[in-house]
XYZ file of C-alpha atoms in Angstrom:
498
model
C 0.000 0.000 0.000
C 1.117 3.491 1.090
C 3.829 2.103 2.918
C 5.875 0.606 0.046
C 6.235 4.094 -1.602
C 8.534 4.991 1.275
C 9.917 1.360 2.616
C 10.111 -0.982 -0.967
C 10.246 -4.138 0.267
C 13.708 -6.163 -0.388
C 14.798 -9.784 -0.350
C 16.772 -10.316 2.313
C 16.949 -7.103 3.955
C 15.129 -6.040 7.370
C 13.901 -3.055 9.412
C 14.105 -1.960 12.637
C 12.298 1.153 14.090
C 12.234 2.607 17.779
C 10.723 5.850 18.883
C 11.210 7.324 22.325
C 9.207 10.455 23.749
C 11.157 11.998 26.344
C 11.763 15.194 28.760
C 15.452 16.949 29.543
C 15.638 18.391 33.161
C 11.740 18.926 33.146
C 12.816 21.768 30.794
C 12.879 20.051 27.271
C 10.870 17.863 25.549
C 11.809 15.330 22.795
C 10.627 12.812 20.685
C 13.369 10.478 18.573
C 12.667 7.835 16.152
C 15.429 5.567 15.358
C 15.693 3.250 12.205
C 18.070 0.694 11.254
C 18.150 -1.034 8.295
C 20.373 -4.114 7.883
C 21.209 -6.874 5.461
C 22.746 -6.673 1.909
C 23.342 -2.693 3.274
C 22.979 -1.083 6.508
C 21.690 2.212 7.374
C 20.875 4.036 10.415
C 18.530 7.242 10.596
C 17.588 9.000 13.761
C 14.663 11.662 13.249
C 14.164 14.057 16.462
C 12.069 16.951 17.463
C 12.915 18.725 20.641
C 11.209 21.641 21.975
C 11.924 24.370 25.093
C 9.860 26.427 26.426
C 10.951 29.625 29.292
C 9.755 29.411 31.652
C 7.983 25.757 31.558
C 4.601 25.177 31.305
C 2.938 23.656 34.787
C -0.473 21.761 34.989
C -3.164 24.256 34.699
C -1.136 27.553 34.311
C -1.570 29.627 30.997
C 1.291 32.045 31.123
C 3.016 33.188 28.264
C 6.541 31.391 27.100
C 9.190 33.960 27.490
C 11.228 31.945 24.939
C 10.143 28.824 23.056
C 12.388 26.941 20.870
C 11.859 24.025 18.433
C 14.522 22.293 16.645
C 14.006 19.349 13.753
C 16.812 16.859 13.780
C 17.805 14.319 11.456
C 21.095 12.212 11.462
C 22.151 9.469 9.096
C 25.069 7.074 8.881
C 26.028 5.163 5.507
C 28.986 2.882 5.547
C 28.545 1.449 2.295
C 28.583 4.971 0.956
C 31.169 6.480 3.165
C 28.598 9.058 4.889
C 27.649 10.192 8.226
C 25.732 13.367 8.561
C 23.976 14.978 11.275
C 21.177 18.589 10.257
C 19.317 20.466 12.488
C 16.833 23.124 11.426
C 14.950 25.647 14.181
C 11.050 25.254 13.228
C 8.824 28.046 12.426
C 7.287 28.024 16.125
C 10.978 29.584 17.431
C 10.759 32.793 19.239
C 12.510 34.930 22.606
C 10.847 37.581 23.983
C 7.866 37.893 21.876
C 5.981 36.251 19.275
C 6.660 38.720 17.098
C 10.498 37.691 17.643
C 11.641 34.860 15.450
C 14.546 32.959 15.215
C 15.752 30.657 12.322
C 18.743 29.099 11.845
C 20.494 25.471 11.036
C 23.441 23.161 11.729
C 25.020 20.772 9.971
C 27.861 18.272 10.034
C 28.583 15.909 6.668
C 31.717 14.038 6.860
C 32.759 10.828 3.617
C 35.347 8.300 4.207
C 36.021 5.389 2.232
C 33.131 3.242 1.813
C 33.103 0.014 4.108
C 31.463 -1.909 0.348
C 34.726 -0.767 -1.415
C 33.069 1.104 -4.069
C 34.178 4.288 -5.090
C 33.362 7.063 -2.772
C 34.296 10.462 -4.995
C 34.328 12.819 -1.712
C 36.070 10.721 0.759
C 38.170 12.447 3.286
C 36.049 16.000 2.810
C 34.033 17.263 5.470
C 31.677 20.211 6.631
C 30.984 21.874 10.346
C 28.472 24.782 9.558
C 26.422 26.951 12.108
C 24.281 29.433 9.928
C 25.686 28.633 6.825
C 28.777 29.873 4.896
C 30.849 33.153 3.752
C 28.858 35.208 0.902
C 31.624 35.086 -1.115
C 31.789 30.886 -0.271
C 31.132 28.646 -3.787
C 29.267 25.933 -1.684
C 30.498 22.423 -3.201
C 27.022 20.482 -5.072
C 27.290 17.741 -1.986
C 27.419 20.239 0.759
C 24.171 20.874 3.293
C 22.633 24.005 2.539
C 21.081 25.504 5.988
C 19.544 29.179 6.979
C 21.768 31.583 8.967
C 21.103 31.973 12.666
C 18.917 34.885 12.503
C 16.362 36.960 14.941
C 13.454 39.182 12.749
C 11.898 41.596 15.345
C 9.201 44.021 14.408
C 9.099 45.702 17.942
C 6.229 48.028 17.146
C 4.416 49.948 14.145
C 8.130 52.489 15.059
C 11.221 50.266 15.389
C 12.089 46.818 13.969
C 15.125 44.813 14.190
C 17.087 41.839 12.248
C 20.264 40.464 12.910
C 21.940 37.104 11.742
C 25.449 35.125 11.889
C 26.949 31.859 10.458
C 29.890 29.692 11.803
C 31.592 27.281 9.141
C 34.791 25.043 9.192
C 35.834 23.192 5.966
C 39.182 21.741 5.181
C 40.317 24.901 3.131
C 39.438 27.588 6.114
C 37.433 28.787 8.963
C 34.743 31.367 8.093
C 32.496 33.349 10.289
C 30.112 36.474 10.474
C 27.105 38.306 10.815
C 25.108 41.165 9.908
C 22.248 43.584 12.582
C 20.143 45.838 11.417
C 17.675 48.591 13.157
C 15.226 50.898 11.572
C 13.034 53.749 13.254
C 10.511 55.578 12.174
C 8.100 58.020 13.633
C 6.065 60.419 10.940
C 8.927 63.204 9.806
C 11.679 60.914 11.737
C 13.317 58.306 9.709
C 17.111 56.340 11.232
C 18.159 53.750 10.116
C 21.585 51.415 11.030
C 23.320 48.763 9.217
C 26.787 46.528 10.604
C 28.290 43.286 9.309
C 31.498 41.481 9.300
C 32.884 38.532 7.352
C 35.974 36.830 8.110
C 37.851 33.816 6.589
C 40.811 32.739 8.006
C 43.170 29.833 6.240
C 45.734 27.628 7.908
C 49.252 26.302 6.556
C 50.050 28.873 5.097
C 48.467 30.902 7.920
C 46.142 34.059 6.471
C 43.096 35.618 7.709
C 41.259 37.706 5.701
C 38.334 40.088 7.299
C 35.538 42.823 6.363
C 33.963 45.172 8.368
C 31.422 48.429 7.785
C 28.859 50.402 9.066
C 26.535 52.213 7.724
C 24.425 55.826 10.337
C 21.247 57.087 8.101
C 18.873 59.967 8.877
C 16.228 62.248 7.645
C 14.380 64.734 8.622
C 11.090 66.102 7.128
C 9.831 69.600 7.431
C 6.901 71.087 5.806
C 7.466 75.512 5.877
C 6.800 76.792 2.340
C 7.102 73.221 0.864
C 8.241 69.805 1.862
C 11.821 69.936 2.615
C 14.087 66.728 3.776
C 17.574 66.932 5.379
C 19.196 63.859 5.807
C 22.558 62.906 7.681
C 24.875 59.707 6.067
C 27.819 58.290 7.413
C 29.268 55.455 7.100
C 32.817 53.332 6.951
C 33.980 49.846 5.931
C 37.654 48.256 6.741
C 39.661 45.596 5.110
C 42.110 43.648 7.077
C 44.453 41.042 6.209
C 47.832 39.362 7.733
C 49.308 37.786 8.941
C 51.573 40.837 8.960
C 48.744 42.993 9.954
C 47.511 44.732 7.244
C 44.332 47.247 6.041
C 42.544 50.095 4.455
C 39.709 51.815 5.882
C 37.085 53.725 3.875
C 35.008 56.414 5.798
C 32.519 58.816 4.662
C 30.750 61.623 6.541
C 28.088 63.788 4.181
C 29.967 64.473 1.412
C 33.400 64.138 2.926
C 35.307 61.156 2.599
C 39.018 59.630 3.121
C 41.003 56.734 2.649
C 43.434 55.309 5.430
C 45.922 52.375 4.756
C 47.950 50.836 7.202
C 50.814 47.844 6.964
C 51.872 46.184 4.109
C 49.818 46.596 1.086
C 50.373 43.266 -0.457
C 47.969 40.596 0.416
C 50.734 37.954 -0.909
C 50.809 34.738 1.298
C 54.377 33.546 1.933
C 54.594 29.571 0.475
C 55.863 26.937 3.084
C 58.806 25.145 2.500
C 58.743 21.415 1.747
C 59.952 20.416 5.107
C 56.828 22.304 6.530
C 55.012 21.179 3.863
C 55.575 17.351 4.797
C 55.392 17.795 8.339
C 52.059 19.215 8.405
C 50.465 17.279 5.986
C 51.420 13.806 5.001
C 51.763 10.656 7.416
C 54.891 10.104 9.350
C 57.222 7.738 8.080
C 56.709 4.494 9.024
C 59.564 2.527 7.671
C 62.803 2.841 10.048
C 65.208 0.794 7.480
C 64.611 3.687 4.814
C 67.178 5.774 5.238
C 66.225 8.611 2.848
C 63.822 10.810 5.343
C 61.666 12.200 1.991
C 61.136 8.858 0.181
C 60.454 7.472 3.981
C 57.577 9.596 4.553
C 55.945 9.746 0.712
C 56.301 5.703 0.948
C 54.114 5.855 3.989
C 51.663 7.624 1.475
C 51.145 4.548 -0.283
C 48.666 1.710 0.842
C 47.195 -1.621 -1.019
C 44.827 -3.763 -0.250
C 43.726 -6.980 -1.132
C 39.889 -6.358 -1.725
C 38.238 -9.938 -2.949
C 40.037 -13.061 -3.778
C 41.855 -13.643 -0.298
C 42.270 -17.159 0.724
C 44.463 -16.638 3.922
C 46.223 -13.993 4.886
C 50.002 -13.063 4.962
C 52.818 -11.026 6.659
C 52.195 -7.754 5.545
C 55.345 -6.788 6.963
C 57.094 -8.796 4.965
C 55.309 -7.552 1.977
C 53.152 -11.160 1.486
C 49.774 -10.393 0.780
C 49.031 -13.329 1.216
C 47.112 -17.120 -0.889
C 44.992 -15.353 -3.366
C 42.526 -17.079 -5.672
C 43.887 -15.754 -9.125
C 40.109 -15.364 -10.801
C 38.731 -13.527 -7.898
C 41.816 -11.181 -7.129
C 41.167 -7.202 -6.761
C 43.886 -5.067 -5.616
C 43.029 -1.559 -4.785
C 45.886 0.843 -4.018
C 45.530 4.742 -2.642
C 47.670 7.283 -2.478
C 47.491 10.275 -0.151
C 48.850 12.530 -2.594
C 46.845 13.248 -6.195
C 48.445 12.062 -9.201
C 48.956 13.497 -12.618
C 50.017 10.246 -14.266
C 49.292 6.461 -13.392
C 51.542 4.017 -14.822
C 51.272 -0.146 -14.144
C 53.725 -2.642 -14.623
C 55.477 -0.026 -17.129
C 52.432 0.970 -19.228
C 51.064 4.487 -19.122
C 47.402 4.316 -18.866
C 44.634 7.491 -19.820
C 41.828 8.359 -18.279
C 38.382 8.805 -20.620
C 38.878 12.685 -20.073
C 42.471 12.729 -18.830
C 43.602 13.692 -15.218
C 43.354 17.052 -13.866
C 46.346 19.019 -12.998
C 47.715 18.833 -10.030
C 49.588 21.548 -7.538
C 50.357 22.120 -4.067
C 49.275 24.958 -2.933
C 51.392 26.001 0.157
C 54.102 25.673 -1.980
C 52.797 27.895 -4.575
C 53.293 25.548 -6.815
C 51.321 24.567 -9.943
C 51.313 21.341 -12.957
C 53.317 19.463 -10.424
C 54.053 16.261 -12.008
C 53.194 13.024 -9.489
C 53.312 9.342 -11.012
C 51.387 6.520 -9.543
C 52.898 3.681 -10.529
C 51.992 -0.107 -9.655
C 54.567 -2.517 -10.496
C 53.773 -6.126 -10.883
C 56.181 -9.284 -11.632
C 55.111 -12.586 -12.754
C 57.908 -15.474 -11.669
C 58.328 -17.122 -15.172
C 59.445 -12.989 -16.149
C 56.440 -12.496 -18.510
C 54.933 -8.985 -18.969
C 51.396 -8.698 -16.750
C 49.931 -5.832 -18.352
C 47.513 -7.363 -21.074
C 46.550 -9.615 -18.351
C 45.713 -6.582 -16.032
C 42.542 -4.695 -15.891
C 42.891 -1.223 -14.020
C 40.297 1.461 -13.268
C 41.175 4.491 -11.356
C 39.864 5.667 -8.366
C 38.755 9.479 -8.946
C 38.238 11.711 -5.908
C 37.540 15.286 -5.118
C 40.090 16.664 -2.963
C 40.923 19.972 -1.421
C 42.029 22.746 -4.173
C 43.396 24.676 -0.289
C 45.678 21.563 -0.998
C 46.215 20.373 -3.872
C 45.579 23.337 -6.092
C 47.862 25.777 -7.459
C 47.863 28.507 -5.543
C 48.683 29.593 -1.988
C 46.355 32.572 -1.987
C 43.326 31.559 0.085
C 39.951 31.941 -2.699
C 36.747 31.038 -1.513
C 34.760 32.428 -4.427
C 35.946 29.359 -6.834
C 35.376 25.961 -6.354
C 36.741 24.784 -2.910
C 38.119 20.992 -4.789
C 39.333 19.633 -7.628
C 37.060 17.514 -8.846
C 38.101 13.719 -9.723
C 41.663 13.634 -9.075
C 43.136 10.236 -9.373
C 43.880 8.928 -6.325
C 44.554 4.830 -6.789
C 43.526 2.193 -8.664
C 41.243 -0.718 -9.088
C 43.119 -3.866 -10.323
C 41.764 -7.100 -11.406
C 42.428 -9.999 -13.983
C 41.686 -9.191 -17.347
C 40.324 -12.570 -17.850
C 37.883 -12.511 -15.093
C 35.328 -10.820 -17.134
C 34.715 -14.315 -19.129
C 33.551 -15.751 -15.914
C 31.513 -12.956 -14.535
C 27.982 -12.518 -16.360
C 26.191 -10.119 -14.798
C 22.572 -9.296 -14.997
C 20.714 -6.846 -14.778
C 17.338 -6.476 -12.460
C 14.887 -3.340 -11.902
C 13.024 -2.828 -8.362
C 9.900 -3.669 -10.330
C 11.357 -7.318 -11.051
C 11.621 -7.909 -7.202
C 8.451 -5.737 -5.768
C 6.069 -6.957 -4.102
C 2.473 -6.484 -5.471
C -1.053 -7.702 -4.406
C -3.358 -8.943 -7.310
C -7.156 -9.455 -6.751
C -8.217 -12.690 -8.493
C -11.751 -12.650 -8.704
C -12.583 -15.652 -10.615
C -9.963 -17.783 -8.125
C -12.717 -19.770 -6.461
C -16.146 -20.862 -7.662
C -19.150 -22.068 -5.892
C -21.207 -24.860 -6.805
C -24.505 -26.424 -5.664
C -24.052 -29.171 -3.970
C -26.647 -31.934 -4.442
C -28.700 -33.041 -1.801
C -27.975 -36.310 0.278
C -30.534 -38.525 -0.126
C -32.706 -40.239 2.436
C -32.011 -43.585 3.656
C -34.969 -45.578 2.825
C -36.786 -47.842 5.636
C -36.069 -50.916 2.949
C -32.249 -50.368 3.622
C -31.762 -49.501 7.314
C -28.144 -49.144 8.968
C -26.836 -51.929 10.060
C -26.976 -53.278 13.392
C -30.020 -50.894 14.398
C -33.050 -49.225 12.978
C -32.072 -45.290 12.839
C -35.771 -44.300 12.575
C -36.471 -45.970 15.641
C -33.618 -44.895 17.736
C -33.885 -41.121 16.562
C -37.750 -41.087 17.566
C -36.710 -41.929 21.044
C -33.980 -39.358 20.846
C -36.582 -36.955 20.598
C -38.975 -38.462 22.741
C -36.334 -38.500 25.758
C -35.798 -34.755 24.891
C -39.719 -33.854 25.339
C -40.224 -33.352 21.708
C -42.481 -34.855 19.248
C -40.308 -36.467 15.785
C -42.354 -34.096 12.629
C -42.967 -37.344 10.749
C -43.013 -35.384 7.449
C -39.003 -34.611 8.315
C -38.063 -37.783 9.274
């Protein structure tokens, strides 16, 4: 029925659901509904709706909530697809001080990792910590949670009203906060009016922060003596400020004088780390104490592969054995920390359908830096592997604050570079022949209900027939022994019926 449109049933899966209505401290109350889902796939939801109210309602009072506030909540976790995400969302009903006082406003965390299934998951190792939502200037990535700023609308009265909101964010290029208040009064001739905001991004390794600040005085004045006249006062300033040598320009404006102030350096240039900086703050630490060579130590800790499918037992993988494999069923996958420009295996160059984006570093200020992945593979008898081989890469997005080619923190382009290679998929060549996969559509597998009307028909039975007296059961006379049935029972046998 309606159900399935939500919950399509599945062969061999099941569903779990618990909901829980609760109170906090006597102060908030909560409802939760968990779900867990669990057999080819498993996936856990949690829906909540909590609700606080200042001060708290008793039994039989009716005194207006100072405060209320609602929040939504819904949290999911997805190991098969490398996801865990937890949204809130303040519901219409939201107010402080007066009715007329809302307050909106989100939260969200997304985090990807690899995917527990093995299949390719594009965003792994990007996350998202937002409060209000992001920078104005911010190009918010397609798979990012979108969510309302933290905001208060207050019209006080028919004079004065008031609106002020803010956002939080944290994302693996930079930190970015801010928020805006405004007030406008009016009263007949009287008109004022003030506007503030501030916006600041700051980026780590290299270290820059980047902020913007202004304010904005209006007003007017309306007099009616031989005509309508309006005088009106403006003022207003903004300032820039950068670093991290501490750095600015102010702009201010009062009527129709205005000035420009500079302090500090003028450049907004970002000194590039070194390499040594660069490695130490961003790739593992070496792992391998018989490498003496400190750099090809620590990128050969960058470097991981696994044995995916096709393990029979397992081997000293500090000895480099991987292990019995079953040679049909073998995939290797190997990953790289660092983005390549270039994959090569068992010394054959392989191209991607659209080629490999370019590749930088961006604390080093470097751009096109050229990074090989290369997978090298050795049969016993010394023949070549490769046209046994099949590869796929893995493509992920990965931070352009990173990987990118420029040091200067941007937050107007796109915050990744979109399907960098990052490993490969390797399996035999020949193991296609024995794999023939089908195809099969929901529909295939749904379960329906059909009516059948036609499925059972009635007939009319004939009637039994009467024993006649000429053939009487055996042993006794029926007739007899039913009339005395009847007789014992105060009744008198309808002749006719017998």
């Amino acid at each position: 029925g309606a159900l399935q449109r939500y919950i399509p049933p599945s062969v061999g899966d099941s569903f779990l659901a618990v909901g829980v209505k609760f109170t906090s401290f006597k102060l908030i109350e909560s409802f939760a509904l968990l779900t867990v889902a669990f057999g080819h796939r498993i996936e856990v939801n949690l829906l909540g709706l909590s609700t606080y109210r200042a001060p708290p309602q008793l039994p039989g009072e009716t005194v207006e909530p100072v405060a209320e506030v609602q929040l939504a909540l819904k949290g999911s976790f997805l190991p098969d697809e490398g996801f865990l995400g937890v949204s809130a969302q303040l519901t219409p009903a939201s107010y402080i001080l007066s009715r007329s006082c809302r307050l909106t406003g989100g939260f969200a965390f997304f985090c990807w990792f690899p995917s527990t299934s093995g299949a390719p998951s594009p965003h792994a190792g990007d996350f998202v910590l937002t409060l209000g939502g992001y920078h104005p200037s911010f190009n918010i990535p397609a798979h990012y949670p979108r969510v309302p700023r933290l905001g208060l609308n207050w019209q006080v009265d028919e004079r004065l009203s008031i609106k002020a909101e803010a956002y939080c964010a944290l994302v693996p290029s930079a930190l970015m906060a801010g928020g805006r208040l405004q007030a406008v009064w009016s009263s007949g001739t009287i008109t004022a009016w003030f506007n503030a905001g501030v916006d600041v991004i700051i980026a780590w390794r290299p270290y820059h922060y980047d902020a913007y600040a202004f304010i904005e005085v209006h007003g007017s004045y309306t007099i009616r003596i031989l005509g309508t006249h309006t005088i009106t006062i403006n003022a207003s300033a903004n300032l820039h400020i950068w670093g991290p040598t501490f750095s600015g320009v102010a702009h201010v404006s009062i009527a129709v004088v205005s000035f420009k102030v500079t302090f500090g350096d003028a450049s907004q240039e970002t000194p590039a780390l070194s390499w040594g900086q660069f490695q130490q703050s961003f790739l593992p630490a070496p792992r391998d104490a018989g490498i003496q060579d400190a750099t090809k130590n620590r990128l050969n800790s960058c470097c991981t592969i696994a044995v995916s499918a096709g393990l029979v037992r397992k081997g000293d993988r500090d000895q480099g054995d991987l292990g019995v494999i079953d040679p049909e069923r073998l995939v290797l996958i190997t990953s790289s920390v660092i983005p390549s420009s270039t994959v090569k295996v068992a010394g054959v160059t392989l191209e991607g359908e659209q080629g490999f984006p370019e590749i930088g570093i961006a604390p080093l200020n470097a751009g096109n830096v050229t990074s090989v992945h290369e997978v090298t593979l050795r049969r016993e008898d010394g023949k070549s592997v490769a046209d046994s081989l099949r590869c796929t890469p893995v493509l992920k997005d990965v931070p352009r604050a990173l990987w990118g080619h420029s040091s200067q923190p941007t937050i107007s382009g796109p915050g990744l570079v979109a399907g960098a290679l990052t490993g490969l998929v390797i399996r035999p060549a020949e193991a296609e022949a024995h794999q023939t996969p089908v195809t099969l559509t929901r529909d295939d597998w749904q379960y329906t209900t059909t009516s059948v009307p036609t499925a059972a028909h009635w007939e009319q039975a004939d009637p039994v027939p009467a024993r006649s007296e000429a053939h009487p059961p055996a042993g006794h006379n029926a007739v007899a022994v039913r009339a005395a049935v009847l007789a014992a029972a105060g009744l008198i046998a309808d002749e006719a019926a017998v």
